[in-house]
Amino acid sequence: MENHKEHNHTHHKHEESKKHEDHSGHEGHGHSSHSGHNPGHGEMGHDHHKMMIEDFKKRFWISLVLTVPILVFSPMIQGFFGYEWLLPGNAYILFGLSTIVYFYGGWPFLKGLKDELKEGAPGMMTLISMAISVAYFYSSATVFGLEGEDFFWELATLIDIMLLGHWLEMKSVLGASKALQLLVSMMPSEAHRVKGDTVEDVKLEDLQKDDIILIKPGEKVPADGIIVEGESYLNESMLTGESKPVKKGLENKVIGGSLNGNGSLKVKVEHTGKDSYLNKVITLVQDAQKSKSKMQNLSDRAAKWLTYIALAIGFGTLATWLFLGFPFVYALERMVTVMVIACPHALGLAIPLVVAISTAVSAQNGLLIRNRTAFEESRKISALVFDKTGTLTKGDFGVTRVEAVDQQFEADELLRLSSALEQSSEHPIAVGIIKKVKEKDIAVPKPENFNAITGKGVEAKVEGKDVKVVSPGYLKDENISLPDGAYSSAAETVVFVLVDNKLAGYIALADEIRPESAQAIKVFKNNNIKVMMATGDNETVAKAVSEELGLDGYYSEVLPHQKVEIVKDLQAKNEFVAMTGDGVNDAPALAQANVGIAVGSGTDVAAETADIILVNSNPQDIANLILFGKATYNKMIQNLIWATGYNAVAIPLAAGVLYTSGFVLGPAVGAVFMSLSTIIVAINAQLLKKKIGNK
């Protein structure tokens, strides 16, 4: 919207007429007022739009009722149906009724004309207003003595159809913004605040940071916060696209707007209002819907030109038919039809509607679009650079094998003894072992005389035995030979368990590859995208992951600042590069890439340099993103082709090129076609929802 300034008054001048760079009144506000400017008064912008729709509906019905007598008493219609029923002062009755229809029914268009001309950007409203005004004033002149036939019935039907078309189309535009409303409405309106032993219900806006709130089973979480008591499964699918409910307990974060499962939780509030995750998402979606991409600027320019062409052809048509010696009323009818049909209406809507739908639908699926142009260009991606940890792999060490070398120890016994040493450590290997022990419900024994062997492992007394959990380096130093089969895959890390200085067995751990990675990589390959991996891990691990997933290449032991170089090198080879990173230390590389995708910043929407933010780290989402970007772009192209193609065919017909074969388009039929083309564009845009819904 170029002139946002005036958009921001909440009253928005009667939108219909508003916003003319967008030639069609309301899609201008399809972007902004729909969602209000912040969720606080989002509803207000929304209601305003509903009022507009009601207003058009009312004007349509009243004009329609008045059109009936105009049709009945029009001499042209009477001649057509072969009856005669002229009242005394017939012409004046027609004039009176038509005046009401013109000023009341045509008001939104006339007001739009004024706004457009004031902005120096004639568009949709200018064409309609000129058409109806010329028809009205010429017909009125015939009543008061000018030679010629009146045009009232066509004026009235034209206004009716225009109002109907706008009313239907605004309803479909409203549909496009519904998704945003869904986001806004996800927040409950009040919360239960815990004060000592009492619980009081307070309005959402009265919540303060650090308040403790109670969330009962099945309720919506009212604010972002940290659980201080209780545990439950939370459904965050609307916020992150993660379909499975997530188990949360003490110290875990909850997001405002998610749905609590069967447990009762006490949560300490972290963010409220503007700073909450949901509000950041809503703001992001609004900004994306307002931001103009190259495609949209293109369609805006096309629509502007179409307006000038329509005006030129309109007056040219009038002149030509007069020159050929036809009556003025006939020439006028041709001109009015041309102007109505050439309304670049469908063209003005073609892209904004797709934009509004794609941004909102993406947000519900955990894809937040910050840069529209990058999103539309995601179809060009030819090389994709992944950060391994947490994207292609799960990012946490899991125990893959436990093998006993000494017959007197079972695998579970090895785990039990080693868990005593690892229970208080933060090291990823320790965390992995403890996780496995918990999964198996093994009781962790108490260690005594705990000691860390510098750089080699840990030792302690457990139930009277001397237990050590050490690296292969320690075995080498002690001249203990490595057991056969200790290393099966290069991607594993192996630790050895010694009991009373004898090798008892070993535990192998690996950063597991996400089950979705292989599937996603297939999708990229099918779309001719090279998949690379840049990881801080060592060569062996990088190679193992790369081979297992069939990547096109990998870079190991990469420091964050080197990722920029990798992206630049690929770009130098004419690749269109997408980079995924965690948005924080990968910021420079994300900015350098043609499409920067911040992954798994989770609920931190502040990845400033990324074009697109993925709430989850699922590589499948990146595949969906690229496919959805393609689908969005295709819909835009389809809509543009439809809108321009329709005009290319309809304008000459309206101007009367087929006159010799007896086919001429009347203004009312022209108006029907114009409304239809708009509605087709709107429906086609709605079909986009199907494209991402089937993930």
XYZ file of C-alpha atoms in Angstrom, residues 30-32 34-36 39 43 46 174-186 278 281-287 289 356 359-361 363-364:
37
model
C -7.609 -6.577 2.403
C -4.224 -5.965 3.725
C -4.412 -3.576 6.363
C -8.589 -6.465 7.917
C -6.425 -7.240 10.664
C -6.379 -3.923 12.347
C -4.518 -7.484 17.815
C -11.349 -6.815 15.902
C -12.470 -6.509 11.166
C -12.818 -11.241 4.164
C -12.358 -15.004 3.915
C -8.700 -14.402 3.131
C -8.185 -12.516 6.349
C -10.066 -15.053 8.454
C -6.884 -16.987 9.093
C -5.397 -13.963 10.834
C -8.547 -13.588 12.885
C -8.104 -17.197 13.952
C -4.661 -16.330 15.238
C -5.994 -13.304 17.082
C -8.834 -15.296 18.605
C -6.557 -18.009 19.958
C 1.484 -15.042 19.247
C 3.526 -13.875 14.793
C 0.460 -11.755 14.130
C 2.602 -8.665 13.571
C 4.861 -10.639 11.268
C 1.942 -11.918 9.244
C 0.501 -8.423 8.989
C 3.803 -6.954 7.874
C 0.722 -9.144 4.008
C -3.219 -12.613 2.218
C 0.909 -15.665 4.599
C -1.855 -16.528 7.025
C -2.052 -20.208 6.079
C 1.717 -19.028 9.804
C -0.712 -21.693 10.955
